[in-house]
Coordinates of C-alpha atoms and ligand atoms in Angstrom, one line a residue:
M8 CA 92.6 224.7 106.6
T9 CA 93.6 225.1 110.3
P10 CA 94.9 228.6 111.3
L11 CA 98.4 227.0 111.6
E12 CA 98.1 225.6 108.1
N13 CA 97.3 229.1 106.7
K14 CA 100.4 230.4 108.5
L15 CA 102.5 227.5 107.0
R16 CA 101.1 228.2 103.5
K17 CA 102.3 231.8 103.8
I18 CA 105.8 230.6 105.0
I19 CA 106.1 228.2 102.1
K20 CA 104.9 230.8 99.6
A21 CA 107.5 233.2 100.8
D22 CA 110.5 231.0 101.7
G23 CA 109.9 227.8 99.7
P24 CA 109.4 224.2 101.0
I25 CA 110.3 223.5 104.6
S26 CA 112.1 220.6 106.3
V27 CA 110.3 218.1 108.5
S28 CA 112.0 219.5 111.6
H29 CA 110.7 223.0 110.6
L30 CA 107.2 221.5 110.3
M31 CA 107.5 219.8 113.7
R32 CA 108.8 222.9 115.4
I33 CA 106.0 225.1 114.1
A34 CA 103.4 222.4 114.7
A35 CA 104.4 222.0 118.3
N36 CA 105.6 225.5 119.3
D37 CA 104.1 228.2 117.1
T38 CA 103.3 231.0 119.7
D39 CA 99.8 231.4 118.4
Y40 CA 98.6 228.1 117.1
G41 CA 101.3 225.5 118.1
Y42 CA 99.9 222.2 119.4
Y43 CA 101.6 222.5 122.9
Q44 CA 101.0 226.3 123.1
S45 CA 97.3 226.1 122.7
R46 CA 96.0 223.1 124.7
D47 CA 96.5 220.6 127.4
P48 CA 96.8 217.4 125.3
F49 CA 97.0 214.8 128.0
G50 CA 94.4 212.3 129.4
T51 CA 91.4 210.3 128.4
F52 CA 89.7 213.3 126.9
G53 CA 92.9 214.7 125.4
D54 CA 94.9 213.3 122.5
F55 CA 97.2 210.9 124.3
I56 CA 98.0 209.7 127.7
T57 CA 101.4 209.4 129.3
S58 CA 102.6 207.0 132.1
P59 CA 102.4 209.5 135.0
E60 CA 98.9 210.4 134.0
I61 CA 97.9 206.7 134.0
T62 CA 98.9 205.8 137.6
Q63 CA 100.6 207.6 140.4
A64 CA 102.7 204.5 141.0
F65 CA 104.8 205.4 137.9
G66 CA 106.1 208.7 139.5
E67 CA 106.5 207.0 142.8
I68 CA 108.8 204.4 141.3
I69 CA 110.8 207.1 139.6
G70 CA 111.0 208.9 142.9
L71 CA 112.4 205.8 144.5
W72 CA 114.9 205.5 141.7
C73 CA 116.0 209.1 142.2
L74 CA 116.5 208.4 145.9
T75 CA 118.7 205.4 145.3
A76 CA 120.7 207.3 142.6
W77 CA 121.3 210.1 145.1
Q78 CA 122.5 207.6 147.7
N79 CA 124.8 205.9 145.1
A80 CA 126.4 209.3 144.5
G81 CA 127.2 209.6 148.2
C82 CA 124.2 211.8 149.2
P83 CA 125.4 215.3 148.0
D84 CA 124.3 218.3 150.0
K85 CA 122.8 219.9 146.9
T86 CA 120.9 218.2 144.1
I87 CA 119.8 220.0 141.0
L88 CA 116.6 218.0 140.1
I89 CA 115.8 218.6 136.4
E90 CA 112.8 217.5 134.4
L91 CA 112.8 217.9 130.6
G92 CA 109.3 218.4 129.2
P93 CA 107.3 218.0 132.4
G94 CA 103.8 218.0 130.7
R95 CA 101.3 218.7 133.5
G96 CA 103.9 218.4 136.2
T97 CA 102.3 215.2 137.5
L98 CA 105.4 213.1 137.3
M99 CA 107.4 215.7 139.3
L100 CA 104.6 216.0 141.9
D101 CA 104.6 212.2 142.5
I102 CA 108.5 212.1 142.6
L103 CA 108.6 214.9 145.2
R104 CA 105.8 213.4 147.4
T105 CA 107.7 210.1 147.5
V106 CA 111.1 211.6 148.2
K107 CA 109.7 213.8 151.0
K108 CA 108.1 210.8 152.7
L109 CA 110.9 208.4 152.3
L110 CA 114.0 210.5 152.8
P111 CA 113.5 214.1 154.0
N112 CA 117.3 214.7 153.9
F113 CA 117.3 214.1 150.2
M114 CA 114.3 216.5 149.8
E115 CA 116.2 219.2 151.6
S116 CA 119.0 219.0 149.1
I117 CA 116.8 219.5 146.1
E118 CA 116.7 222.6 143.9
L119 CA 114.0 222.2 141.2
H120 CA 114.5 223.2 137.5
L121 CA 112.1 222.4 134.7
V122 CA 112.8 222.7 130.9
E123 CA 109.5 223.6 129.1
S124 CA 108.8 225.4 125.9
S125 CA 105.0 225.7 126.2
T126 CA 103.7 228.7 128.0
M127 CA 100.4 227.0 128.6
L128 CA 102.0 223.9 130.1
R129 CA 104.3 226.1 132.3
Q130 CA 101.1 227.5 133.8
Q131 CA 99.7 224.1 134.4
Q132 CA 103.0 223.0 136.0
R133 CA 103.0 226.1 138.2
L134 CA 99.5 225.0 139.5
T135 CA 100.5 221.4 140.0
L136 CA 103.7 222.2 141.8
K137 CA 102.4 225.3 143.7
N138 CA 103.9 224.1 147.0
Y139 CA 107.4 223.9 145.6
N140 CA 110.0 226.5 144.4
V141 CA 110.4 226.0 140.7
T142 CA 112.6 227.7 138.1
W143 CA 111.7 227.3 134.4
H144 CA 114.2 227.2 131.4
D145 CA 113.9 227.1 127.6
F146 CA 116.9 224.8 127.4
I147 CA 119.1 222.7 129.7
N148 CA 122.2 224.9 129.3
T149 CA 120.9 227.8 131.5
I150 CA 120.4 225.6 134.6
P151 CA 123.1 226.2 137.3
E152 CA 125.9 223.7 137.7
G153 CA 126.0 221.1 140.4
P154 CA 125.2 217.4 141.0
S155 CA 122.2 216.8 138.8
L156 CA 119.4 214.3 138.6
I157 CA 117.7 214.6 135.2
I158 CA 114.4 213.0 134.3
A159 CA 112.9 212.9 130.8
N160 CA 109.7 210.9 130.1
E161 CA 108.4 211.2 126.5
F162 CA 110.5 214.3 125.9
F163 CA 113.0 213.1 123.2
D164 CA 110.1 211.8 121.0
A165 CA 108.7 215.4 120.8
L166 CA 112.0 216.9 119.5
P167 CA 112.0 217.6 115.7
I168 CA 113.6 215.2 113.3
D169 CA 114.8 215.6 109.7
Q170 CA 114.3 212.8 107.2
Y171 CA 116.6 211.7 104.4
L172 CA 115.6 209.3 101.7
M173 CA 118.0 207.0 99.8
T174 CA 116.9 207.0 96.1
K175 CA 118.4 205.3 93.1
N176 CA 120.1 208.6 92.5
G177 CA 121.5 209.0 96.0
W178 CA 120.5 210.8 99.1
H179 CA 117.5 213.2 99.1
K180 CA 116.1 215.3 102.0
R181 CA 112.3 215.3 102.5
L182 CA 110.7 218.7 102.5
I183 CA 107.1 219.8 102.7
T184 CA 105.5 221.9 100.1
L185 CA 102.0 223.1 99.1
D186 CA 100.3 221.6 96.1
P187 CA 98.6 224.8 94.8
K188 CA 96.1 222.9 92.6
R189 CA 94.8 220.8 95.5
N190 CA 95.6 223.3 98.2
K191 CA 97.2 220.5 100.2
F192 CA 100.6 219.9 101.8
S193 CA 102.7 217.1 100.4
F194 CA 106.2 215.7 100.7
I195 CA 108.9 216.4 98.0
T196 CA 112.5 215.4 98.0
V197 CA 115.6 217.3 97.0
P198 CA 119.1 215.9 96.4
V199 CA 121.7 216.2 99.2
P200 CA 125.4 215.6 98.7
K201 CA 126.3 212.1 100.0
K202 CA 129.3 213.6 101.9
K203 CA 126.9 215.6 104.0
V204 CA 124.6 212.7 105.0
A205 CA 127.6 210.3 105.5
K206 CA 128.7 212.5 108.4
F207 CA 125.6 211.8 110.4
R208 CA 126.3 208.1 111.2
S209 CA 128.6 205.3 110.0
E210 CA 125.5 203.1 109.3
I211 CA 124.5 205.5 106.5
S212 CA 126.7 203.6 104.1
K213 CA 124.5 200.5 104.5
A214 CA 121.3 202.2 103.3
E215 CA 119.4 200.5 100.5
T216 CA 117.1 202.3 98.0
N217 CA 114.0 203.7 99.7
S218 CA 115.6 203.7 103.2
I219 CA 114.7 206.7 105.3
F220 CA 117.2 207.9 107.7
E221 CA 116.0 210.2 110.6
R222 CA 118.3 212.7 112.2
N223 CA 117.3 214.6 115.4
R224 CA 119.8 217.4 115.9
L225 CA 118.0 218.9 118.9
A226 CA 118.0 215.5 120.6
E227 CA 121.8 215.3 119.9
K228 CA 122.2 218.8 121.5
Y229 CA 120.3 217.7 124.6
A230 CA 122.2 214.5 124.8
E231 CA 125.5 216.3 124.7
S232 CA 124.5 218.9 127.4
L233 CA 123.1 216.2 129.6
A234 CA 126.1 214.0 129.4
E235 CA 128.5 216.9 130.0
R236 CA 126.6 217.8 133.1
I237 CA 126.7 214.3 134.5
F238 CA 130.4 213.9 133.5
Y239 CA 131.4 217.1 135.4
S240 CA 129.0 217.1 138.3
G241 CA 127.2 213.7 138.6
I242 CA 124.5 212.2 139.7
A243 CA 122.5 210.6 136.9
A244 CA 119.9 211.0 134.1
L245 CA 117.0 208.7 133.3
L246 CA 115.4 208.7 129.9
I247 CA 112.1 206.9 129.2
D248 CA 110.7 206.9 125.7
Y249 CA 109.5 204.8 122.8
G250 CA 112.2 204.2 120.2
Y251 CA 114.6 201.8 118.6
V252 CA 117.6 200.3 120.2
K253 CA 119.7 199.4 117.2
P254 CA 120.7 201.9 114.5
G255 CA 118.2 201.6 111.7
F256 CA 116.2 203.1 108.9
G257 CA 112.5 203.8 108.6
D258 CA 109.8 206.5 108.7
T259 CA 108.7 207.0 112.3
L260 CA 107.1 210.4 112.0
Q261 CA 103.6 210.1 113.5
A262 CA 100.6 212.3 114.2
V263 CA 98.3 211.4 117.1
K264 CA 94.9 213.0 117.8
S265 CA 92.2 211.7 120.1
H266 CA 94.2 208.5 120.7
K267 CA 94.3 207.7 117.0
Y268 CA 97.1 207.9 114.3
Y269 CA 96.7 210.5 111.5
D270 CA 98.5 211.6 108.4
P271 CA 101.2 214.1 109.6
L272 CA 100.3 216.5 106.8
T273 CA 96.6 216.9 107.7
D274 CA 95.1 219.0 110.4
I275 CA 98.5 220.4 111.2
G276 CA 98.6 222.0 114.7
N277 CA 95.8 219.9 116.0
A278 CA 97.7 216.6 116.3
D279 CA 100.8 215.7 118.3
L280 CA 103.7 215.2 115.9
T281 CA 106.4 212.9 117.2
A282 CA 109.1 210.4 116.1
H283 CA 110.7 207.3 117.6
V284 CA 113.8 207.9 119.6
D285 CA 117.1 206.7 118.2
F286 CA 118.6 205.2 121.4
A287 CA 121.7 203.9 119.7
N288 CA 122.6 207.4 118.6
L289 CA 122.0 208.8 122.1
E290 CA 124.2 206.0 123.5
S291 CA 127.1 206.8 121.2
I292 CA 126.9 210.5 122.1
F293 CA 126.9 209.7 125.8
K294 CA 129.8 207.4 125.4
E295 CA 131.8 209.9 123.5
T296 CA 131.4 212.3 126.4
G297 CA 132.8 209.8 128.8
V298 CA 129.8 208.8 130.9
A299 CA 128.5 205.3 131.6
V300 CA 125.3 204.2 129.8
H301 CA 122.9 201.7 131.3
G302 CA 120.2 199.9 129.3
P303 CA 118.1 200.6 127.4
V304 CA 115.9 198.1 129.2
L305 CA 112.2 197.5 128.6
Q306 CA 110.0 199.7 130.7
R307 CA 108.3 196.5 131.9
N308 CA 111.6 195.2 133.4
F309 CA 112.6 198.5 134.8
L310 CA 109.3 199.1 136.6
T311 CA 108.8 195.6 137.9
T312 CA 112.4 195.4 139.2
L313 CA 111.8 198.5 141.2
G314 CA 108.5 197.1 142.6
I315 CA 105.6 198.8 140.7
E316 CA 103.3 195.8 141.3
H317 CA 104.0 195.7 145.0
R318 CA 103.6 199.5 145.3
T319 CA 100.3 199.2 143.4
M320 CA 99.0 196.5 145.8
T321 CA 99.9 198.8 148.8
L322 CA 97.9 201.6 147.2
V323 CA 95.0 199.3 146.5
K324 CA 94.7 198.5 150.3
N325 CA 93.6 202.1 151.0
A326 CA 91.6 202.6 147.8
T327 CA 87.9 202.4 147.0
A328 CA 86.9 199.6 144.7
E329 CA 86.8 202.0 141.7
Q330 CA 90.2 203.5 142.5
A331 CA 91.6 200.0 143.0
L332 CA 90.5 198.9 139.6
L333 CA 92.1 202.0 138.0
L334 CA 95.4 201.4 139.9
I335 CA 95.6 197.7 138.9
K336 CA 94.6 198.4 135.3
G337 CA 97.1 201.3 135.1
C338 CA 100.0 199.2 136.4
Q339 CA 99.1 196.4 134.0
R340 CA 99.1 198.9 131.1
L341 CA 102.5 200.3 131.9
I342 CA 104.1 196.8 132.1
A343 CA 102.1 195.1 129.3
P344 CA 104.5 192.8 127.4
N345 CA 102.7 193.6 124.1
G346 CA 102.1 197.3 124.8
M347 CA 103.7 200.1 126.7
G348 CA 105.9 197.6 128.7
S349 CA 108.0 196.8 125.7
L350 CA 107.3 199.8 123.4
F351 CA 108.9 202.1 126.0
K352 CA 112.6 201.7 126.8
V353 CA 114.5 203.1 129.8
M354 CA 118.1 204.3 129.6
A355 CA 120.3 205.8 132.4
V356 CA 123.5 207.8 132.4
T357 CA 125.9 208.1 135.3
P358 CA 129.6 208.9 135.8
T359 CA 131.8 205.9 135.1
D360 CA 132.8 205.5 138.7
T361 CA 129.3 205.1 140.1
S362 CA 127.7 201.6 140.7
T363 CA 125.0 200.4 138.3
P364 CA 121.7 202.2 139.1
E365 CA 118.6 200.3 140.2
G366 CA 116.6 198.6 137.5
F367 CA 119.4 197.9 135.0
Ligands
SAH20 N1 106.8 214.2 130.5 C1 105.4 214.5 130.4 C2 105.0 215.2 129.1 C3 105.5 214.6 127.8 S1 104.9 215.5 126.4 C4 104.6 213.3 130.7 O1 105.2 212.2 130.8 O2 103.4 213.4 130.9 C5 106.3 216.4 125.9 C6 106.7 217.6 126.8 O3 107.9 218.2 126.3 C7 105.6 218.7 126.9 O4 105.7 219.2 128.2 C8 106.1 219.7 125.9 O5 105.6 221.0 126.0 C9 107.6 219.6 126.1 N2 108.5 220.0 124.9 C10 108.3 219.6 123.7 N3 109.3 220.1 122.9 C11 110.1 220.8 123.7 C12 111.3 221.6 123.5 N4 111.8 221.8 122.3 N5 111.8 222.2 124.6 C13 111.2 222.1 125.8 N6 110.1 221.4 126.1 C14 109.5 220.8 125.0

């Protein structure tokens, strides 16, 4: 058993079975052994790789997008630039370098705020962004008001979901318990009143037997806060993640370690636990708040419209042969029609009186 699994065993022994969201929260953020608290998971030698770690062109294109969104909003004097879950800080570094070079006026308007739960990754971000003034937050609500640009790449997939299973006898919630004989964790289900589940979404009534419905309460909280901020103060938010566009059912809980998929209940704390993002739900929350929603579009379409291939070829001109190959391969990977290019979706939120942002 991993040290975290021992801790979980004690929790379950004392308090009974735990929900999937409780498991995800502990697995990611336990102060001693949580996945994000105890390691830097990114890169070829880590567990997974994200777009900004694949090629600098990704962050540069997002920087360009921020710049056009700022112009669309009438170039406000002050811009609260927010990143949710900044990982190593690479994306923000690439955004800031681009903005500084292309539009110094915009750079001068920026006040930088990062939302990050991992102490270890905060330290990494501090190093990466050592030339900038940064304020960290545990949640988006503590960030000062003002025209805001909010960026989130692979943030919403890391937020904890709960799972509900439709059985022949009605809705059940999935919990995790410890099988004392085998000393292994396993899923069990307990009945939940239909009335409670029906409140989550209207589509719930269409569920067939064995359907799994996933609810992400924290993602909903973030979506509300983010939309209110854009509604009252502008400028825009950009969310990039893997997920589904239409409301649906299915088990999307996944564990990734060393670039491979694992059973979510083995080696807990040593694998990254995530779930697909429910873009339809985010969209309905945004619309309820009264902001305009753009997309989701495929990452491939978004990045190519904003010129990632052109930018890559410009970078290649000043690169060594080895760097050039990495840049080209990186760009191809991000826009691959059968890979990241279509798995990842991009959604933007703006006030309703702003013109459609670039790439949508
Ligand atoms: N955006 C980065 C990293 C994505 S990984 C990139 O593209 O490379 C997810 C990030 O979200 C990590 O920085 C992780 O520590 C952070 N995170 C996960 N859950 C969080 C939470 N509940 N609150 C704040 N940050 C969280």
